Amino acid sequence: MIQMVCSDLDGTLLQYGKKWLEGEIFDQIRALAAHGIRFCPASGRQYTSERKLFAPVAEHCVFLCENGAVLFDGGKVIAKTPMPRQLAEAIAWDFWNDSDGKGEVMLSGENTSYLMSRGRGMVERIAFIGNNYTLIDDPARIPEEIVKVSVYIDAGVNPYAERFVPRWKAANCAVAGPKWIDTTLANKGTGVQALCRALGMQPENVMAFGDNYNDVAMLDLVGHPYIMQSAAPELLQRYANHTPRPEDTLAAFLEQPDREQPL
């Protein structure tokens, strides 16, 4: 039986450039809740951004934030995975210094984004998605634990993936979108595992949707993974279930009389 549905946001529920969710997914989240199924936005975004997006149905949601590094239920942190401070600062300076003057750096706290800006679009993007944020010039000045370090490259991260991903493999470095590379000691898989433990569920009873490499740990963990049809060919080959939209798959699932298994 399905006990929880998890979905990535940017590139999955939210196509790139789209700011708001439509009413259809809210109706589906309410229908899932009526059958005792929790909904979990699973994103690299912070809690404030996720909570705003799902405000009409937030009482039915648990929130996996910062790629699994911070988990919220009922507005409270139920788990957090901080990075060692020395590691986080080293990654931040490496992203800054070895991105050919193109990279901007975001360090994430529990619910604040700390931005090292070069004026190349990152600040505007973070404001667009609704994060709490502040500008900094030195990671050492961040007054809280760091849970994620990201580089934003407005021209696209593909030329830099081979440079950074192997170098910071121990910090789960992964391409998180066309313009983002993330590092964190958590991932969406460990986040979903922690949620399942907290909620008394089994990962095999979870349906999940994703579109990018930072979704792999989550999709590999759950019993019912779906990859977006727009994903990279390697990811389309990795997963048997493809979908153009999570809403389409959820509509078919909710139409089943027993709602025991996804289609």
mmCIF file of C-alpha atoms in Angstrom:
data_model
loop_
_atom_site.group_PDB
_atom_site.id
_atom_site.type_symbol
_atom_site.label_atom_id
_atom_site.label_comp_id
_atom_site.label_asym_id
_atom_site.label_seq_id
_atom_site.Cartn_x
_atom_site.Cartn_y
_atom_site.Cartn_z
ATOM 1 C CA MET A 1 0.000 0.000 0.000
ATOM 2 C CA ILE A 2 1.088 3.594 -0.575
ATOM 3 C CA GLN A 3 1.656 5.526 2.646
ATOM 4 C CA MET A 4 3.479 8.616 1.369
ATOM 5 C CA VAL A 5 4.043 10.438 -1.930
ATOM 6 C CA CYS A 6 7.272 12.434 -2.320
ATOM 7 C CA SER A 7 7.953 14.814 -5.185
ATOM 8 C CA ASP A 8 10.826 16.967 -6.298
ATOM 9 C CA LEU A 9 9.784 20.528 -7.163
ATOM 10 C CA ASP A 10 11.921 22.348 -9.741
ATOM 11 C CA GLY A 11 11.781 20.462 -13.015
ATOM 12 C CA THR A 12 9.145 18.042 -11.679
ATOM 13 C CA LEU A 13 6.086 19.658 -10.090
ATOM 14 C CA LEU A 14 7.399 23.059 -11.123
ATOM 15 C CA GLN A 15 8.754 23.249 -14.636
ATOM 16 C CA TYR A 16 11.774 25.551 -14.763
ATOM 17 C CA GLY A 17 10.703 29.189 -14.680
ATOM 18 C CA LYS A 18 7.288 28.467 -13.147
ATOM 19 C CA LYS A 19 6.744 30.136 -9.785
ATOM 20 C CA TRP A 20 3.444 28.827 -8.426
ATOM 21 C CA LEU A 21 1.671 25.487 -8.224
ATOM 22 C CA GLU A 22 -1.755 25.012 -9.753
ATOM 23 C CA GLY A 23 -4.893 23.977 -7.885
ATOM 24 C CA GLU A 24 -4.861 20.448 -9.335
ATOM 25 C CA ILE A 25 -2.019 19.229 -7.129
ATOM 26 C CA PHE A 26 -3.663 20.771 -4.053
ATOM 27 C CA ASP A 27 -6.860 18.829 -4.732
ATOM 28 C CA GLN A 28 -4.804 15.655 -5.142
ATOM 29 C CA ILE A 29 -2.930 16.247 -1.874
ATOM 30 C CA ARG A 30 -6.278 16.654 -0.081
ATOM 31 C CA ALA A 31 -7.553 13.451 -1.700
ATOM 32 C CA LEU A 32 -4.400 11.596 -0.644
ATOM 33 C CA ALA A 33 -4.799 12.885 2.916
ATOM 34 C CA ALA A 34 -8.390 11.649 2.981
ATOM 35 C CA HIS A 35 -6.987 8.162 2.434
ATOM 36 C CA GLY A 36 -4.285 8.558 5.095
ATOM 37 C CA ILE A 37 -1.453 9.223 2.635
ATOM 38 C CA ARG A 38 1.036 11.984 3.480
ATOM 39 C CA PHE A 39 2.533 14.246 0.815
ATOM 40 C CA CYS A 40 6.177 15.307 0.978
ATOM 41 C CA PRO A 41 7.715 18.068 -1.142
ATOM 42 C CA ALA A 42 11.338 16.901 -1.520
ATOM 43 C CA SER A 43 13.566 19.695 -2.709
ATOM 44 C CA GLY A 44 16.827 21.555 -2.450
ATOM 45 C CA ARG A 45 14.753 24.566 -1.428
ATOM 46 C CA GLN A 46 14.519 25.803 2.148
ATOM 47 C CA TYR A 47 11.458 25.358 4.341
ATOM 48 C CA THR A 48 10.148 28.913 3.903
ATOM 49 C CA SER A 49 10.047 28.528 0.114
ATOM 50 C CA GLU A 50 8.410 25.086 0.235
ATOM 51 C CA ARG A 51 5.876 26.141 2.877
ATOM 52 C CA LYS A 52 4.749 29.134 0.785
ATOM 53 C CA LEU A 53 4.226 26.946 -2.274
ATOM 54 C CA PHE A 54 2.069 24.467 -0.360
ATOM 55 C CA ALA A 55 0.336 26.906 1.993
ATOM 56 C CA PRO A 56 -3.229 25.780 1.081
ATOM 57 C CA VAL A 57 -2.423 22.153 2.005
ATOM 58 C CA ALA A 58 0.539 22.509 4.365
ATOM 59 C CA GLU A 59 -1.271 20.669 7.172
ATOM 60 C CA HIS A 60 -1.226 17.540 5.008
ATOM 61 C CA CYS A 61 2.483 17.789 4.181
ATOM 62 C CA VAL A 62 5.822 16.904 5.672
ATOM 63 C CA PHE A 63 8.723 18.858 4.188
ATOM 64 C CA LEU A 64 12.066 17.502 3.023
ATOM 65 C CA CYS A 65 14.263 20.571 2.587
ATOM 66 C CA GLU A 66 17.834 21.315 1.487
ATOM 67 C CA ASN A 67 18.066 17.960 -0.359
ATOM 68 C CA GLY A 68 17.216 16.038 2.801
ATOM 69 C CA ALA A 69 19.441 17.930 5.238
ATOM 70 C CA VAL A 70 16.499 19.489 7.122
ATOM 71 C CA LEU A 71 13.096 17.850 7.704
ATOM 72 C CA PHE A 72 10.013 19.680 8.988
ATOM 73 C CA ASP A 73 6.687 18.366 10.278
ATOM 74 C CA GLY A 74 4.067 20.666 11.748
ATOM 75 C CA GLY A 75 6.420 23.627 11.393
ATOM 76 C CA LYS A 76 9.085 22.017 13.566
ATOM 77 C CA VAL A 77 12.472 20.554 12.650
ATOM 78 C CA ILE A 78 12.359 16.798 13.187
ATOM 79 C CA ALA A 79 15.838 16.036 11.799
ATOM 80 C CA LYS A 80 18.896 17.949 10.593
ATOM 81 C CA THR A 81 22.228 16.869 9.100
ATOM 82 C CA PRO A 82 24.860 19.622 9.415
ATOM 83 C CA MET A 83 28.158 19.570 7.530
ATOM 84 C CA PRO A 84 31.477 19.867 9.378
ATOM 85 C CA ARG A 85 32.235 23.570 9.334
ATOM 86 C CA GLN A 86 35.721 23.184 7.866
ATOM 87 C CA LEU A 87 34.391 21.041 5.006
ATOM 88 C CA ALA A 88 31.556 23.419 4.192
ATOM 89 C CA GLU A 89 33.855 26.426 4.087
ATOM 90 C CA ALA A 90 36.414 24.564 1.958
ATOM 91 C CA ILE A 91 33.761 23.624 -0.607
ATOM 92 C CA ALA A 92 32.398 27.174 -0.665
ATOM 93 C CA TRP A 93 35.798 28.693 -1.388
ATOM 94 C CA ASP A 94 36.559 26.027 -3.994
ATOM 95 C CA PHE A 95 33.290 26.751 -5.812
ATOM 96 C CA TRP A 96 34.055 30.470 -5.632
ATOM 97 C CA ASN A 97 37.709 30.323 -6.689
ATOM 98 C CA ASP A 98 37.609 27.541 -9.298
ATOM 99 C CA SER A 99 34.538 28.498 -11.334
ATOM 100 C CA ASP A 100 36.354 30.892 -13.684
ATOM 101 C CA GLY A 101 34.745 33.949 -12.137
ATOM 102 C CA LYS A 102 31.294 32.677 -13.122
ATOM 103 C CA GLY A 103 30.189 30.816 -10.001
ATOM 104 C CA GLU A 104 28.151 32.266 -7.175
ATOM 105 C CA VAL A 105 27.882 30.377 -3.892
ATOM 106 C CA MET A 106 24.966 29.665 -1.586
ATOM 107 C CA LEU A 107 25.446 28.196 1.875
ATOM 108 C CA SER A 108 22.273 26.970 3.552
ATOM 109 C CA GLY A 109 21.415 27.102 7.210
ATOM 110 C CA GLU A 110 18.310 25.664 8.822
ATOM 111 C CA ASN A 111 16.033 28.224 7.164
ATOM 112 C CA THR A 112 18.315 30.945 5.750
ATOM 113 C CA SER A 113 20.383 31.123 2.546
ATOM 114 C CA TYR A 114 23.766 32.853 2.824
ATOM 115 C CA LEU A 115 24.795 34.204 -0.596
ATOM 116 C CA MET A 116 28.251 35.010 -1.975
ATOM 117 C CA SER A 117 27.239 37.026 -5.014
ATOM 118 C CA ARG A 118 28.983 38.147 -8.179
ATOM 119 C CA GLY A 119 25.838 39.797 -9.497
ATOM 120 C CA ARG A 120 25.208 37.068 -12.077
ATOM 121 C CA GLY A 121 21.609 36.210 -11.209
ATOM 122 C CA MET A 122 21.728 34.025 -8.093
ATOM 123 C CA VAL A 123 20.283 36.654 -5.742
ATOM 124 C CA GLU A 124 17.386 37.282 -8.105
ATOM 125 C CA ARG A 125 16.735 33.529 -8.405
ATOM 126 C CA ILE A 126 16.735 33.044 -4.625
ATOM 127 C CA ALA A 127 14.378 36.001 -4.204
ATOM 128 C CA PHE A 128 12.179 34.543 -6.963
ATOM 129 C CA ILE A 129 11.720 31.223 -5.171
ATOM 130 C CA GLY A 130 10.995 32.968 -1.872
ATOM 131 C CA ASN A 131 13.927 31.995 0.345
ATOM 132 C CA ASN A 132 15.003 33.880 3.425
ATOM 133 C CA TYR A 133 18.475 35.113 2.487
ATOM 134 C CA THR A 134 21.325 37.411 3.410
ATOM 135 C CA LEU A 135 24.489 38.444 1.543
ATOM 136 C CA ILE A 136 27.923 37.513 2.910
ATOM 137 C CA ASP A 137 31.533 37.771 1.771
ATOM 138 C CA ASP A 138 33.013 35.091 4.030
ATOM 139 C CA PRO A 139 31.431 31.755 5.090
ATOM 140 C CA ALA A 140 33.193 32.027 8.430
ATOM 141 C CA ARG A 141 30.699 34.754 9.371
ATOM 142 C CA ILE A 142 27.665 32.469 9.143
ATOM 143 C CA PRO A 143 26.241 32.275 12.695
ATOM 144 C CA GLU A 144 24.683 28.788 12.495
ATOM 145 C CA GLU A 145 25.327 25.260 11.290
ATOM 146 C CA ILE A 146 25.680 24.832 7.529
ATOM 147 C CA VAL A 147 23.668 22.002 5.961
ATOM 148 C CA LYS A 148 24.313 22.528 2.233
ATOM 149 C CA VAL A 149 26.753 24.327 -0.074
ATOM 150 C CA SER A 150 25.802 25.052 -3.689
ATOM 151 C CA VAL A 151 27.285 26.765 -6.702
ATOM 152 C CA TYR A 152 25.096 28.694 -9.147
ATOM 153 C CA ILE A 153 26.385 29.275 -12.681
ATOM 154 C CA ASP A 154 24.013 31.301 -14.807
ATOM 155 C CA ALA A 155 25.499 30.037 -18.089
ATOM 156 C CA GLY A 156 24.941 26.418 -16.990
ATOM 157 C CA VAL A 157 26.827 23.936 -14.831
ATOM 158 C CA ASN A 158 27.484 21.237 -17.435
ATOM 159 C CA PRO A 159 31.059 22.421 -18.180
ATOM 160 C CA TYR A 160 31.814 22.320 -14.443
ATOM 161 C CA ALA A 161 30.225 19.023 -13.436
ATOM 162 C CA GLU A 162 33.354 16.978 -14.132
ATOM 163 C CA ARG A 163 35.410 19.514 -12.222
ATOM 164 C CA PHE A 164 33.381 19.590 -9.021
ATOM 165 C CA VAL A 165 31.305 16.396 -8.775
ATOM 166 C CA PRO A 166 34.235 13.911 -8.480
ATOM 167 C CA ARG A 167 36.215 16.312 -6.277
ATOM 168 C CA TRP A 168 33.456 16.537 -3.659
ATOM 169 C CA LYS A 169 31.983 13.054 -4.046
ATOM 170 C CA ALA A 170 32.265 12.489 -0.286
ATOM 171 C CA ALA A 171 29.865 15.401 0.190
ATOM 172 C CA ASN A 172 27.277 13.904 -2.211
ATOM 173 C CA CYS A 173 28.111 16.480 -4.884
ATOM 174 C CA ALA A 174 25.502 16.305 -7.649
ATOM 175 C CA VAL A 175 24.000 18.356 -10.445
ATOM 176 C CA ALA A 176 20.722 19.682 -9.039
ATOM 177 C CA GLY A 177 19.458 21.619 -12.052
ATOM 178 C CA PRO A 178 20.671 23.382 -15.186
ATOM 179 C CA LYS A 179 22.381 26.100 -13.126
ATOM 180 C CA TRP A 180 23.067 24.380 -9.784
ATOM 181 C CA ILE A 181 25.519 21.913 -8.246
ATOM 182 C CA ASP A 182 24.846 20.946 -4.612
ATOM 183 C CA THR A 183 26.846 19.370 -1.818
ATOM 184 C CA THR A 184 25.484 18.072 1.486
ATOM 185 C CA LEU A 185 26.101 15.148 3.807
ATOM 186 C CA ALA A 186 22.435 14.245 3.506
ATOM 187 C CA ASN A 187 20.524 13.392 0.345
ATOM 188 C CA LYS A 188 16.902 12.902 -0.548
ATOM 189 C CA GLY A 189 17.254 9.186 0.123
ATOM 190 C CA THR A 190 18.497 9.646 3.691
ATOM 191 C CA GLY A 191 15.817 12.281 4.164
ATOM 192 C CA VAL A 192 13.038 9.939 3.064
ATOM 193 C CA GLN A 193 14.491 7.188 5.276
ATOM 194 C CA ALA A 194 14.391 9.531 8.278
ATOM 195 C CA LEU A 195 10.816 10.544 7.480
ATOM 196 C CA CYS A 196 9.755 6.924 7.204
ATOM 197 C CA ARG A 197 11.266 6.161 10.611
ATOM 198 C CA ALA A 198 9.596 9.202 12.184
ATOM 199 C CA LEU A 199 6.202 8.435 10.636
ATOM 200 C CA GLY A 200 6.262 4.656 11.076
ATOM 201 C CA MET A 201 6.343 3.887 7.353
ATOM 202 C CA GLN A 202 8.365 1.629 5.070
ATOM 203 C CA PRO A 203 10.234 3.020 2.015
ATOM 204 C CA GLU A 204 8.731 0.308 -0.181
ATOM 205 C CA ASN A 205 5.338 1.940 0.490
ATOM 206 C CA VAL A 206 6.462 5.319 -0.851
ATOM 207 C CA MET A 207 5.823 6.720 -4.345
ATOM 208 C CA ALA A 208 8.348 9.347 -5.499
ATOM 209 C CA PHE A 209 8.852 11.652 -8.472
ATOM 210 C CA GLY A 210 12.088 13.257 -9.669
ATOM 211 C CA ASP A 211 13.868 14.611 -12.706
ATOM 212 C CA ASN A 212 17.574 14.991 -11.922
ATOM 213 C CA TYR A 213 20.643 13.339 -10.435
ATOM 214 C CA ASN A 214 20.026 14.709 -6.955
ATOM 215 C CA ASP A 215 16.774 12.688 -6.949
ATOM 216 C CA VAL A 216 18.513 9.337 -7.549
ATOM 217 C CA ALA A 217 19.027 8.402 -3.889
ATOM 218 C CA MET A 218 15.324 8.957 -3.212
ATOM 219 C CA LEU A 219 14.153 7.138 -6.337
ATOM 220 C CA ASP A 220 16.455 4.193 -5.658
ATOM 221 C CA LEU A 221 15.149 3.887 -2.102
ATOM 222 C CA VAL A 222 11.391 3.922 -2.616
ATOM 223 C CA GLY A 223 9.182 1.122 -3.853
ATOM 224 C CA HIS A 224 7.500 3.167 -6.589
ATOM 225 C CA PRO A 225 9.882 5.599 -8.346
ATOM 226 C CA TYR A 226 8.866 7.768 -11.309
ATOM 227 C CA ILE A 227 11.228 9.798 -13.489
ATOM 228 C CA MET A 228 10.109 12.744 -15.580
ATOM 229 C CA GLN A 229 10.026 12.176 -19.328
ATOM 230 C CA SER A 230 12.205 15.294 -19.681
ATOM 231 C CA ALA A 231 15.066 13.736 -17.655
ATOM 232 C CA ALA A 232 18.504 12.884 -19.018
ATOM 233 C CA PRO A 233 18.674 9.674 -21.115
ATOM 234 C CA GLU A 234 20.739 7.909 -18.442
ATOM 235 C CA LEU A 235 17.990 8.507 -15.879
ATOM 236 C CA LEU A 236 15.251 7.427 -18.263
ATOM 237 C CA GLN A 237 17.101 4.146 -18.726
ATOM 238 C CA ARG A 238 17.589 3.721 -14.978
ATOM 239 C CA TYR A 239 13.877 3.786 -14.096
ATOM 240 C CA ALA A 240 11.057 1.873 -15.761
ATOM 241 C CA ASN A 241 8.289 4.315 -14.805
ATOM 242 C CA HIS A 242 8.213 7.608 -16.746
ATOM 243 C CA THR A 243 5.697 10.428 -16.454
ATOM 244 C CA PRO A 244 5.137 13.795 -18.148
ATOM 245 C CA ARG A 245 3.674 15.192 -14.906
ATOM 246 C CA PRO A 246 3.281 13.826 -11.374
ATOM 247 C CA GLU A 247 -0.318 15.056 -11.479
ATOM 248 C CA ASP A 248 -1.125 12.639 -14.316
ATOM 249 C CA THR A 249 0.206 9.658 -12.377
ATOM 250 C CA LEU A 250 -1.530 10.745 -9.169
ATOM 251 C CA ALA A 251 -4.843 11.194 -10.997
ATOM 252 C CA ALA A 252 -4.648 7.625 -12.302
ATOM 253 C CA PHE A 253 -3.656 6.334 -8.860
ATOM 254 C CA LEU A 254 -6.527 8.119 -7.116
ATOM 255 C CA GLU A 255 -9.041 6.725 -9.617
ATOM 256 C CA GLN A 256 -8.266 3.168 -8.509
ATOM 257 C CA PRO A 257 -10.868 1.790 -6.094
ATOM 258 C CA ASP A 258 -8.341 0.378 -3.625
ATOM 259 C CA ARG A 259 -5.455 2.827 -4.203
ATOM 260 C CA GLU A 260 -3.113 0.047 -3.106
ATOM 261 C CA GLN A 261 -0.616 0.285 -5.958
ATOM 262 C CA PRO A 262 0.306 2.964 -8.499
ATOM 263 C CA LEU A 263 -0.274 2.215 -12.164
#
